[in-house]
PDB file of C-alpha atoms in Angstrom:
ATOM      1  CA  MET A   1     -50.892  14.583-155.607  1.00 48.00           C
ATOM      2  CA  ASN A   2     -50.946  18.413-156.571  1.00 51.00           C
ATOM      3  CA  ALA A   3     -54.305  19.260-154.768  1.00 55.00           C
ATOM      4  CA  LYS A   4     -55.727  20.856-151.785  1.00 55.00           C
ATOM      5  CA  VAL A   5     -58.537  19.272-149.910  1.00 58.00           C
ATOM      6  CA  ASN A   6     -61.131  21.406-147.942  1.00 60.00           C
ATOM      7  CA  ILE A   7     -63.606  19.202-146.475  1.00 58.00           C
ATOM      8  CA  SER A   8     -66.997  20.571-145.501  1.00 55.00           C
ATOM      9  CA  ASN A   9     -70.008  19.174-144.157  1.00 54.00           C
ATOM     10  CA  ARG A  10     -72.366  21.770-143.413  1.00 51.00           C
ATOM     11  CA  ALA A  11     -75.424  20.279-145.010  1.00 58.00           C
ATOM     12  CA  GLY A  12     -75.228  17.537-142.100  1.00 78.00           C
ATOM     13  CA  ALA A  13     -75.393  15.045-145.046  1.00 88.00           C
ATOM     14  CA  SER A  14     -74.087  11.146-144.740  1.00 93.00           C
ATOM     15  CA  PHE A  15     -71.344  12.316-146.899  1.00 95.00           C
ATOM     16  CA  PRO A  16     -69.292  15.196-147.225  1.00 95.00           C
ATOM     17  CA  VAL A  17     -68.454  18.132-149.774  1.00 95.00           C
ATOM     18  CA  ARG A  18     -64.831  18.120-150.586  1.00 94.00           C
ATOM     19  CA  ARG A  19     -63.454  21.373-152.228  1.00 93.00           C
ATOM     20  CA  MET A  20     -60.571  20.055-154.155  1.00 93.00           C
ATOM     21  CA  ASN A  21     -57.930  22.372-156.135  1.00 90.00           C
ATOM     22  CA  PHE A  22     -56.040  20.287-158.699  1.00 94.00           C
ATOM     23  CA  ASP A  23     -53.100  21.631-160.154  1.00 94.00           C
ATOM     24  CA  PHE A  24     -52.961  20.159-164.160  1.00 94.00           C
ATOM     25  CA  ASP A  25     -50.032  22.347-165.204  1.00 92.00           C
ATOM     26  CA  GLN A  26     -47.522  19.475-164.701  1.00 92.00           C
ATOM     27  CA  VAL A  27     -49.480  16.652-166.022  1.00 95.00           C
ATOM     28  CA  PRO A  28     -47.653  15.186-169.159  1.00 95.00           C
ATOM     29  CA  GLU A  29     -49.515  14.740-172.508  1.00 96.00           C
ATOM     30  CA  TYR A  30     -49.731  11.010-172.208  1.00 97.00           C
ATOM     31  CA  TRP A  31     -50.308  10.928-168.650  1.00 96.00           C
ATOM     32  CA  ALA A  32     -51.546   6.923-168.657  1.00 96.00           C
ATOM     33  CA  LYS A  33     -48.292   5.249-168.743  1.00 94.00           C
ATOM     34  CA  ASP A  34     -47.363   6.923-171.893  1.00 95.00           C
ATOM     35  CA  SER A  35     -50.078   5.379-173.742  1.00 96.00           C
ATOM     36  CA  ALA A  36     -52.005   7.448-176.167  1.00 97.00           C
ATOM     37  CA  GLY A  37     -54.873   5.345-176.460  1.00 97.00           C
ATOM     38  CA  ILE A  38     -55.511   4.954-172.913  1.00 97.00           C
ATOM     39  CA  THR A  39     -55.062   8.693-172.210  1.00 97.00           C
ATOM     40  CA  HIS A  40     -57.633   9.654-174.991  1.00 97.00           C
ATOM     41  CA  PHE A  41     -59.971   6.851-173.838  1.00 97.00           C
ATOM     42  CA  MET A  42     -59.930   8.831-170.269  1.00 96.00           C
ATOM     43  CA  THR A  43     -59.983  12.089-171.894  1.00 97.00           C
ATOM     44  CA  ALA A  44     -63.183  11.180-173.879  1.00 97.00           C
ATOM     45  CA  LEU A  45     -64.985  10.277-170.675  1.00 96.00           C
ATOM     46  CA  SER A  46     -63.825  13.392-169.237  1.00 96.00           C
ATOM     47  CA  ALA A  47     -65.146  15.435-171.767  1.00 96.00           C
ATOM     48  CA  LEU A  48     -68.575  13.609-171.045  1.00 96.00           C
ATOM     49  CA  PHE A  49     -68.629  15.117-167.090  1.00 95.00           C
ATOM     50  CA  PRO A  50     -69.044  18.928-167.234  1.00 94.00           C
ATOM     51  CA  ASP A  51     -72.354  18.656-168.921  1.00 95.00           C
ATOM     52  CA  GLY A  52     -73.518  15.535-168.042  1.00 95.00           C
ATOM     53  CA  GLU A  53     -73.160  16.432-164.191  1.00 95.00           C
ATOM     54  CA  LYS A  54     -74.852  19.792-165.107  1.00 96.00           C
ATOM     55  CA  LEU A  55     -77.709  17.520-166.179  1.00 96.00           C
ATOM     56  CA  PHE A  56     -77.639  15.871-163.001  1.00 97.00           C
ATOM     57  CA  ILE A  57     -77.477  18.858-160.500  1.00 97.00           C
ATOM     58  CA  ASP A  58     -80.265  20.857-162.942  1.00 97.00           C
ATOM     59  CA  SER A  59     -82.569  17.626-162.724  1.00 97.00           C
ATOM     60  CA  VAL A  60     -82.641  17.183-158.934  1.00 97.00           C
ATOM     61  CA  ARG A  61     -82.726  20.852-158.363  1.00 96.00           C
ATOM     62  CA  ALA A  62     -85.777  21.091-160.694  1.00 96.00           C
ATOM     63  CA  VAL A  63     -87.588  18.539-158.216  1.00 95.00           C
ATOM     64  CA  ARG A  64     -86.054  18.892-154.744  1.00 95.00           C
ATOM     65  CA  TYR A  65     -89.111  21.007-153.434  1.00 95.00           C
ATOM     66  CA  HIS A  66     -91.792  18.660-155.150  1.00 96.00           C
ATOM     67  CA  PRO A  67     -94.490  18.436-152.452  1.00 96.00           C
ATOM     68  CA  VAL A  68     -93.721  14.788-151.743  1.00 96.00           C
ATOM     69  CA  ILE A  69     -89.825  15.421-150.524  1.00 97.00           C
ATOM     70  CA  LYS A  70     -89.888  19.358-149.818  1.00 95.00           C
ATOM     71  CA  ASP A  71     -90.180  18.611-145.921  1.00 96.00           C
ATOM     72  CA  ASN A  72     -87.954  15.253-145.798  1.00 96.00           C
ATOM     73  CA  GLU A  73     -85.107  17.095-143.988  1.00 96.00           C
ATOM     74  CA  ALA A  74     -82.710  13.886-144.360  1.00 96.00           C
ATOM     75  CA  LEU A  75     -83.156  13.828-148.094  1.00 97.00           C
ATOM     76  CA  GLN A  76     -82.773  17.465-148.714  1.00 96.00           C
ATOM     77  CA  LYS A  77     -79.384  17.177-146.740  1.00 96.00           C
ATOM     78  CA  GLU A  78     -78.593  14.402-148.999  1.00 97.00           C
ATOM     79  CA  ILE A  79     -79.391  16.617-152.204  1.00 97.00           C
ATOM     80  CA  SER A  80     -77.630  19.714-150.770  1.00 96.00           C
ATOM     81  CA  ALA A  81     -74.465  17.250-150.460  1.00 96.00           C
ATOM     82  CA  PHE A  82     -74.959  15.314-153.911  1.00 97.00           C
ATOM     83  CA  ILE A  83     -75.153  19.032-155.740  1.00 97.00           C
ATOM     84  CA  GLY A  84     -71.966  20.307-154.147  1.00 96.00           C
ATOM     85  CA  GLN A  85     -70.147  16.997-154.957  1.00 96.00           C
ATOM     86  CA  GLU A  86     -71.406  16.910-158.803  1.00 96.00           C
ATOM     87  CA  ALA A  87     -70.347  20.523-158.495  1.00 96.00           C
ATOM     88  CA  MET A  88     -66.822  20.025-157.890  1.00 95.00           C
ATOM     89  CA  HIS A  89     -66.393  17.067-160.385  1.00 96.00           C
ATOM     90  CA  THR A  90     -67.593  19.345-163.022  1.00 94.00           C
ATOM     91  CA  HIS A  91     -65.107  21.985-162.004  1.00 94.00           C
ATOM     92  CA  GLU A  92     -61.978  19.584-161.668  1.00 95.00           C
ATOM     93  CA  HIS A  93     -63.014  17.683-164.746  1.00 94.00           C
ATOM     94  CA  ALA A  94     -63.424  21.052-166.821  1.00 93.00           C
ATOM     95  CA  GLY A  95     -60.117  22.003-165.432  1.00 93.00           C
ATOM     96  CA  PHE A  96     -58.181  18.823-166.557  1.00 93.00           C
ATOM     97  CA  ASN A  97     -59.951  18.935-170.013  1.00 93.00           C
ATOM     98  CA  ALA A  98     -58.846  22.759-170.245  1.00 91.00           C
ATOM     99  CA  SER A  99     -55.209  21.756-169.506  1.00 91.00           C
ATOM    100  CA  ALA A 100     -55.305  19.280-172.517  1.00 92.00           C
ATOM    101  CA  GLN A 101     -55.567  21.960-174.775  1.00 88.00           C
ATOM    102  CA  LYS A 102     -52.282  22.950-174.488  1.00 89.00           C
ATOM    103  CA  TYR A 103     -51.159  19.743-176.170  1.00 94.00           C
ATOM    104  CA  GLY A 104     -53.491  20.739-178.721  1.00 94.00           C
ATOM    105  CA  HIS A 105     -56.075  18.513-177.989  1.00 95.00           C
ATOM    106  CA  ASP A 106     -59.370  20.145-178.514  1.00 95.00           C
ATOM    107  CA  VAL A 107     -61.314  18.655-175.443  1.00 95.00           C
ATOM    108  CA  ALA A 108     -63.486  21.688-175.716  1.00 95.00           C
ATOM    109  CA  LYS A 109     -65.197  20.983-178.809  1.00 96.00           C
ATOM    110  CA  TYR A 110     -65.861  17.470-177.334  1.00 97.00           C
ATOM    111  CA  GLU A 111     -67.583  18.941-174.350  1.00 96.00           C
ATOM    112  CA  ARG A 112     -69.817  21.411-176.565  1.00 96.00           C
ATOM    113  CA  GLU A 113     -70.954  18.019-178.546  1.00 97.00           C
ATOM    114  CA  THR A 114     -71.843  16.693-175.410  1.00 97.00           C
ATOM    115  CA  GLY A 115     -73.908  19.280-174.531  1.00 96.00           C
ATOM    116  CA  LYS A 116     -75.675  19.041-177.717  1.00 97.00           C
ATOM    117  CA  VAL A 117     -76.301  15.421-177.563  1.00 97.00           C
ATOM    118  CA  ILE A 118     -77.275  15.626-174.402  1.00 96.00           C
ATOM    119  CA  GLN A 119     -80.053  18.581-174.975  1.00 96.00           C
ATOM    120  CA  GLY A 120     -81.036  16.668-178.016  1.00 96.00           C
ATOM    121  CA  ALA A 121     -81.617  13.298-176.247  1.00 95.00           C
ATOM    122  CA  ARG A 122     -83.656  14.996-173.534  1.00 95.00           C
ATOM    123  CA  LYS A 123     -86.075  16.812-175.351  1.00 95.00           C
ATOM    124  CA  TRP A 124     -86.467  13.951-177.888  1.00 95.00           C
ATOM    125  CA  PHE A 125     -87.239  11.281-175.122  1.00 93.00           C
ATOM    126  CA  ALA A 126     -89.741  13.864-173.750  1.00 93.00           C
ATOM    127  CA  ARG A 127     -91.731  13.875-176.619  1.00 94.00           C
ATOM    128  CA  VAL A 128     -91.716   9.983-177.156  1.00 92.00           C
ATOM    129  CA  VAL A 129     -93.011   9.353-173.866  1.00 90.00           C
ATOM    130  CA  ARG A 130     -95.186  12.570-173.231  1.00 91.00           C
ATOM    131  CA  PRO A 131     -98.518  10.649-174.509  1.00 90.00           C
ATOM    132  CA  PHE A 132     -97.661   8.226-171.509  1.00 85.00           C
ATOM    133  CA  GLY A 133     -98.353  11.278-169.073  1.00 85.00           C
ATOM    134  CA  MET A 134     -94.383  11.700-168.497  1.00 86.00           C
ATOM    135  CA  THR A 135     -92.918  15.406-168.131  1.00 91.00           C
ATOM    136  CA  GLN A 136     -89.642  16.906-169.170  1.00 93.00           C
ATOM    137  CA  GLU A 137     -88.700  16.919-165.478  1.00 93.00           C
ATOM    138  CA  MET A 138     -89.535  13.277-164.890  1.00 92.00           C
ATOM    139  CA  VAL A 139     -87.164  12.544-167.785  1.00 94.00           C
ATOM    140  CA  ASP A 140     -84.401  14.444-167.070  1.00 96.00           C
ATOM    141  CA  LEU A 141     -84.621  13.061-163.196  1.00 96.00           C
ATOM    142  CA  THR A 142     -84.987   9.333-164.702  1.00 95.00           C
ATOM    143  CA  ALA A 143     -81.758  10.237-167.007  1.00 96.00           C
ATOM    144  CA  THR A 144     -80.028  11.131-164.165  1.00 97.00           C
ATOM    145  CA  THR A 145     -80.992   8.063-162.080  1.00 97.00           C
ATOM    146  CA  ALA A 146     -79.699   5.988-164.860  1.00 96.00           C
ATOM    147  CA  LEU A 147     -76.469   7.578-165.644  1.00 96.00           C
ATOM    148  CA  GLU A 148     -75.674   7.738-161.943  1.00 97.00           C
ATOM    149  CA  HIS A 149     -75.995   4.064-161.910  1.00 97.00           C
ATOM    150  CA  PHE A 150     -73.584   4.115-164.829  1.00 97.00           C
ATOM    151  CA  THR A 151     -70.924   6.400-163.084  1.00 97.00           C
ATOM    152  CA  ALA A 152     -71.092   4.695-159.566  1.00 97.00           C
ATOM    153  CA  THR A 153     -70.437   1.477-161.437  1.00 97.00           C
ATOM    154  CA  LEU A 154     -67.566   2.834-163.625  1.00 97.00           C
ATOM    155  CA  ALA A 155     -66.258   4.278-160.272  1.00 97.00           C
ATOM    156  CA  SER A 156     -66.181   0.848-158.427  1.00 97.00           C
ATOM    157  CA  GLN A 157     -64.314  -0.798-161.077  1.00 96.00           C
ATOM    158  CA  LEU A 158     -61.666   1.965-161.184  1.00 97.00           C
ATOM    159  CA  LEU A 159     -61.254   1.305-157.834  1.00 97.00           C
ATOM    160  CA  LEU A 160     -61.202  -2.437-158.069  1.00 97.00           C
ATOM    161  CA  ASN A 161     -59.548  -2.936-161.233  1.00 96.00           C
ATOM    162  CA  LYS A 162     -55.658  -3.243-160.952  1.00 96.00           C
ATOM    163  CA  HIS A 163     -55.161  -3.298-164.672  1.00 95.00           C
ATOM    164  CA  ILE A 164     -56.221  -0.021-165.260  1.00 95.00           C
ATOM    165  CA  GLN A 165     -54.796   1.216-162.094  1.00 96.00           C
ATOM    166  CA  GLU A 166     -51.516   0.166-163.168  1.00 96.00           C
ATOM    167  CA  LEU A 167     -51.604   2.560-166.384  1.00 96.00           C
ATOM    168  CA  MET A 168     -52.707   5.590-164.376  1.00 95.00           C
ATOM    169  CA  THR A 169     -49.271   6.660-163.525  1.00 95.00           C
ATOM    170  CA  ASP A 170     -49.316  10.383-163.274  1.00 96.00           C
ATOM    171  CA  PRO A 171     -50.295  11.136-159.380  1.00 96.00           C
ATOM    172  CA  THR A 172     -52.447  14.438-160.145  1.00 96.00           C
ATOM    173  CA  MET A 173     -54.744  12.420-162.612  1.00 96.00           C
ATOM    174  CA  SER A 174     -54.614   9.127-160.703  1.00 96.00           C
ATOM    175  CA  TYR A 175     -55.779  10.676-157.369  1.00 97.00           C
ATOM    176  CA  MET A 176     -58.512  12.901-159.252  1.00 96.00           C
ATOM    177  CA  TRP A 177     -60.027   9.851-161.024  1.00 97.00           C
ATOM    178  CA  TYR A 178     -59.901   7.935-157.628  1.00 97.00           C
ATOM    179  CA  TRP A 179     -61.409  10.850-155.781  1.00 97.00           C
ATOM    180  CA  HIS A 180     -64.268  11.302-157.876  1.00 97.00           C
ATOM    181  CA  ALA A 181     -64.634   7.377-158.108  1.00 97.00           C
ATOM    182  CA  VAL A 182     -65.244   7.664-154.349  1.00 98.00           C
ATOM    183  CA  GLU A 183     -67.755  10.468-154.175  1.00 97.00           C
ATOM    184  CA  GLU A 184     -69.701   8.895-157.078  1.00 97.00           C
ATOM    185  CA  ASN A 185     -70.277   5.729-154.875  1.00 97.00           C
ATOM    186  CA  GLU A 186     -70.809   8.042-151.869  1.00 97.00           C
ATOM    187  CA  HIS A 187     -73.878   9.789-153.444  1.00 97.00           C
ATOM    188  CA  LYS A 188     -74.852   6.969-155.832  1.00 97.00           C
ATOM    189  CA  ALA A 189     -78.382   6.437-154.040  1.00 97.00           C
ATOM    190  CA  VAL A 190     -79.670  10.136-153.913  1.00 97.00           C
ATOM    191  CA  ALA A 191     -81.085  10.758-157.312  1.00 97.00           C
ATOM    192  CA  TYR A 192     -82.525   7.166-157.137  1.00 97.00           C
ATOM    193  CA  ASP A 193     -84.196   7.988-153.788  1.00 97.00           C
ATOM    194  CA  VAL A 194     -85.365  11.429-155.358  1.00 97.00           C
ATOM    195  CA  TYR A 195     -86.802   9.515-158.232  1.00 96.00           C
ATOM    196  CA  GLU A 196     -88.615   6.797-156.258  1.00 95.00           C
ATOM    197  CA  GLU A 197     -90.082   9.152-153.571  1.00 95.00           C
ATOM    198  CA  ILE A 198     -91.752  11.223-156.459  1.00 94.00           C
ATOM    199  CA  PHE A 199     -92.546   8.678-159.016  1.00 91.00           C
ATOM    200  CA  GLY A 200     -93.111   5.662-156.897  1.00 90.00           C
ATOM    201  CA  ARG A 201     -91.900   2.251-157.666  1.00 90.00           C
ATOM    202  CA  GLY A 202     -94.765   0.992-160.031  1.00 89.00           C
ATOM    203  CA  VAL A 203     -94.644  -0.585-163.321  1.00 90.00           C
ATOM    204  CA  LYS A 204     -94.631   2.780-165.009  1.00 88.00           C
ATOM    205  CA  SER A 205     -91.768   4.207-163.464  1.00 89.00           C
ATOM    206  CA  TYR A 206     -89.659   0.619-163.678  1.00 93.00           C
ATOM    207  CA  ALA A 207     -90.276   0.726-167.225  1.00 92.00           C
ATOM    208  CA  LEU A 208     -89.157   4.277-167.813  1.00 91.00           C
ATOM    209  CA  ARG A 209     -85.700   3.838-165.637  1.00 93.00           C
ATOM    210  CA  ASN A 210     -84.744   0.648-167.639  1.00 95.00           C
ATOM    211  CA  THR A 211     -85.371   2.053-170.936  1.00 94.00           C
ATOM    212  CA  ALA A 212     -83.683   5.324-169.727  1.00 94.00           C
ATOM    213  CA  LEU A 213     -80.714   3.111-168.948  1.00 96.00           C
ATOM    214  CA  VAL A 214     -80.731   1.210-172.383  1.00 96.00           C
ATOM    215  CA  LEU A 215     -80.911   4.459-174.367  1.00 95.00           C
ATOM    216  CA  ALA A 216     -78.299   6.377-172.026  1.00 95.00           C
ATOM    217  CA  MET A 217     -75.771   3.357-172.173  1.00 96.00           C
ATOM    218  CA  ALA A 218     -75.985   3.265-176.004  1.00 96.00           C
ATOM    219  CA  LEU A 219     -75.664   6.598-176.383  1.00 96.00           C
ATOM    220  CA  ILE A 220     -72.715   7.178-174.429  1.00 96.00           C
ATOM    221  CA  PHE A 221     -70.948   4.151-176.159  1.00 97.00           C
ATOM    222  CA  VAL A 222     -71.609   5.864-179.376  1.00 97.00           C
ATOM    223  CA  THR A 223     -70.468   9.315-178.471  1.00 97.00           C
ATOM    224  CA  GLN A 224     -67.329   8.302-176.152  1.00 98.00           C
ATOM    225  CA  SER A 225     -65.738   6.046-178.735  1.00 97.00           C
ATOM    226  CA  SER A 226     -66.405   8.573-181.394  1.00 98.00           C
ATOM    227  CA  PHE A 227     -64.426  11.065-179.302  1.00 98.00           C
ATOM    228  CA  VAL A 228     -61.744   8.736-178.866  1.00 98.00           C
ATOM    229  CA  ILE A 229     -61.410   7.594-182.486  1.00 98.00           C
ATOM    230  CA  ARG A 230     -61.393  11.280-183.308  1.00 98.00           C
ATOM    231  CA  LEU A 231     -58.769  12.181-180.309  1.00 98.00           C
ATOM    232  CA  LEU A 232     -56.624   9.547-181.892  1.00 98.00           C
ATOM    233  CA  LYS A 233     -57.021  10.535-185.358  1.00 97.00           C
ATOM    234  CA  GLU A 234     -56.123  14.396-184.810  1.00 97.00           C
ATOM    235  CA  ASP A 235     -53.325  13.029-182.961  1.00 96.00           C
ATOM    236  CA  GLY A 236     -51.831  10.813-185.330  1.00 97.00           C
ATOM    237  CA  LYS A 237     -52.130   7.891-183.056  1.00 97.00           C
ATOM    238  CA  LEU A 238     -55.008   5.982-184.509  1.00 97.00           C
ATOM    239  CA  ASN A 239     -53.015   2.818-184.898  1.00 97.00           C
ATOM    240  CA  LEU A 240     -53.526  -0.957-183.904  1.00 97.00           C
ATOM    241  CA  LYS A 241     -51.196  -0.614-181.092  1.00 96.00           C
ATOM    242  CA  GLU A 242     -53.290   2.244-179.490  1.00 97.00           C
ATOM    243  CA  LEU A 243     -56.538   0.452-180.508  1.00 97.00           C
ATOM    244  CA  GLY A 244     -55.336  -2.750-178.900  1.00 96.00           C
ATOM    245  CA  MET A 245     -54.540  -0.950-175.600  1.00 96.00           C
ATOM    246  CA  ILE A 246     -58.077   0.202-175.429  1.00 97.00           C
ATOM    247  CA  TYR A 247     -59.361  -3.134-176.159  1.00 97.00           C
ATOM    248  CA  LYS A 248     -57.302  -4.987-173.388  1.00 96.00           C
ATOM    249  CA  TYR A 249     -57.596  -2.276-170.725  1.00 96.00           C
ATOM    250  CA  ALA A 250     -61.363  -1.278-171.395  1.00 96.00           C
ATOM    251  CA  TYR A 251     -63.292  -4.176-173.185  1.00 97.00           C
ATOM    252  CA  SER A 252     -61.312  -7.246-172.979  1.00 96.00           C
ATOM    253  CA  PRO A 253     -62.887 -10.392-170.796  1.00 95.00           C
ATOM    254  CA  SER A 254     -60.092 -10.589-168.290  1.00 92.00           C
ATOM    255  CA  LYS A 255     -58.604  -7.128-167.877  1.00 94.00           C
ATOM    256  CA  GLY A 256     -61.439  -4.719-169.093  1.00 95.00           C
ATOM    257  CA  VAL A 257     -62.904  -1.735-166.694  1.00 96.00           C
ATOM    258  CA  ILE A 258     -66.059  -1.591-169.035  1.00 96.00           C
ATOM    259  CA  THR A 259     -66.511  -5.255-169.268  1.00 96.00           C
ATOM    260  CA  GLY A 260     -66.132  -5.555-165.759  1.00 96.00           C
ATOM    261  CA  MET A 261     -69.179  -3.510-165.060  1.00 97.00           C
ATOM    262  CA  THR A 262     -71.421  -5.847-166.662  1.00 96.00           C
ATOM    263  CA  ARG A 263     -72.841  -7.746-163.866  1.00 96.00           C
ATOM    264  CA  GLU A 264     -73.585  -4.357-161.636  1.00 96.00           C
ATOM    265  CA  MET A 265     -75.056  -2.830-164.609  1.00 97.00           C
ATOM    266  CA  LEU A 266     -77.499  -5.766-165.098  1.00 97.00           C
ATOM    267  CA  ALA A 267     -78.678  -5.358-161.394  1.00 97.00           C
ATOM    268  CA  TYR A 268     -80.518  -2.105-162.225  1.00 97.00           C
ATOM    269  CA  PHE A 269     -83.085  -4.072-164.170  1.00 97.00           C
ATOM    270  CA  LYS A 270     -83.976  -6.224-161.178  1.00 95.00           C
ATOM    271  CA  PRO A 271     -87.534  -5.262-159.824  1.00 93.00           C
ATOM    272  CA  GLY A 272     -86.841  -3.390-156.493  1.00 91.00           C
ATOM    273  CA  PHE A 273     -83.238  -2.774-157.234  1.00 95.00           C
ATOM    274  CA  HIS A 274     -81.744  -0.121-154.986  1.00 96.00           C
ATOM    275  CA  PRO A 275     -77.951   1.365-155.450  1.00 96.00           C
ATOM    276  CA  ASN A 276     -76.993   0.551-151.928  1.00 96.00           C
ATOM    277  CA  ASP A 277     -77.892  -3.241-152.868  1.00 95.00           C
ATOM    278  CA  LEU A 278     -74.377  -3.049-154.186  1.00 94.00           C
ATOM    279  CA  ASP A 279     -72.251  -2.791-151.091  1.00 94.00           C
ATOM    280  CA  THR A 280     -69.034  -0.866-151.618  1.00 95.00           C
ATOM    281  CA  VAL A 281     -68.707   0.479-148.162  1.00 95.00           C
ATOM    282  CA  ALA A 282     -65.435  -1.512-147.398  1.00 97.00           C
ATOM    283  CA  LEU A 283     -64.224  -0.495-150.482  1.00 97.00           C
ATOM    284  CA  LEU A 284     -64.782   3.043-150.001  1.00 97.00           C
ATOM    285  CA  GLU A 285     -63.456   3.129-146.365  1.00 97.00           C
ATOM    286  CA  LYS A 286     -60.058   1.494-147.736  1.00 97.00           C
ATOM    287  CA  TRP A 287     -59.690   4.212-150.699  1.00 97.00           C
ATOM    288  CA  LYS A 288     -60.695   7.040-148.133  1.00 96.00           C
ATOM    289  CA  ALA A 289     -57.888   5.996-145.904  1.00 96.00           C
ATOM    290  CA  LYS A 290     -55.424   5.571-149.013  1.00 96.00           C
ATOM    291  CA  LEU A 291     -56.232   8.860-150.062  1.00 95.00           C
ATOM    292  CA  GLY A 292     -56.255  10.737-146.805  1.00 94.00           C
ATOM    293  CA  ILE A 293     -60.020  11.831-147.500  1.00 90.00           C
TER     294      ILE A 293
END
């Protein structure tokens, strides 16, 4: 797997922080079964993570000492582990993104664009909802709550969808994505619990989190899709064969990893929803044993 694993649980949370050290030097250019389409699709997703996960960390840190939760010892331990896991995800995806540069794929450019999209969106949304008494901190935490549902749902699909797994043929990259997927589900409820503890379960918080999810999904789809098309075009691989591969394994009804997310994504809109309603305990135990973590 080309990675060393150091597990730390000093925070005493219900999940550990695993310190990974992946070596991406031997990862081939088209690591997903020699498909430029699938490789660039996953690389475009990876380009979203460094700045996206920085938002997650910053938004939770900004409110962790709010009077409502500052003395909640159990939740504080979960927050510490959440921050630790997300920081590790940022580090490893940044490492992979940097390794793609050696093949001439300017992923750093897409990371910078992701940062601009995130900052522009969060400030615009804060202005829109300010008349309703919603602060920038509330907007940021709401966005994190919505995006954490997206990443956890995508993660569970990566662990369930055998069609996409068959394409992830490079051992380093497949291990990285599966490790990330496991941890996204381990901490999937932390931001949500912080959000509900601070902002409650009323109509306003319910409407805000649902609106945030719709806007976030639209923004992710447009941004990530544009990255995919540009990566393929810059690589001279923008053709029907590669686009067909992306459709088949991402969006087709029978095999698509994205279309497979539909039911769990829609569950977010249910009043009284909680991330742990979507039970992935057995799935995670299976994959943790398989990965040796």
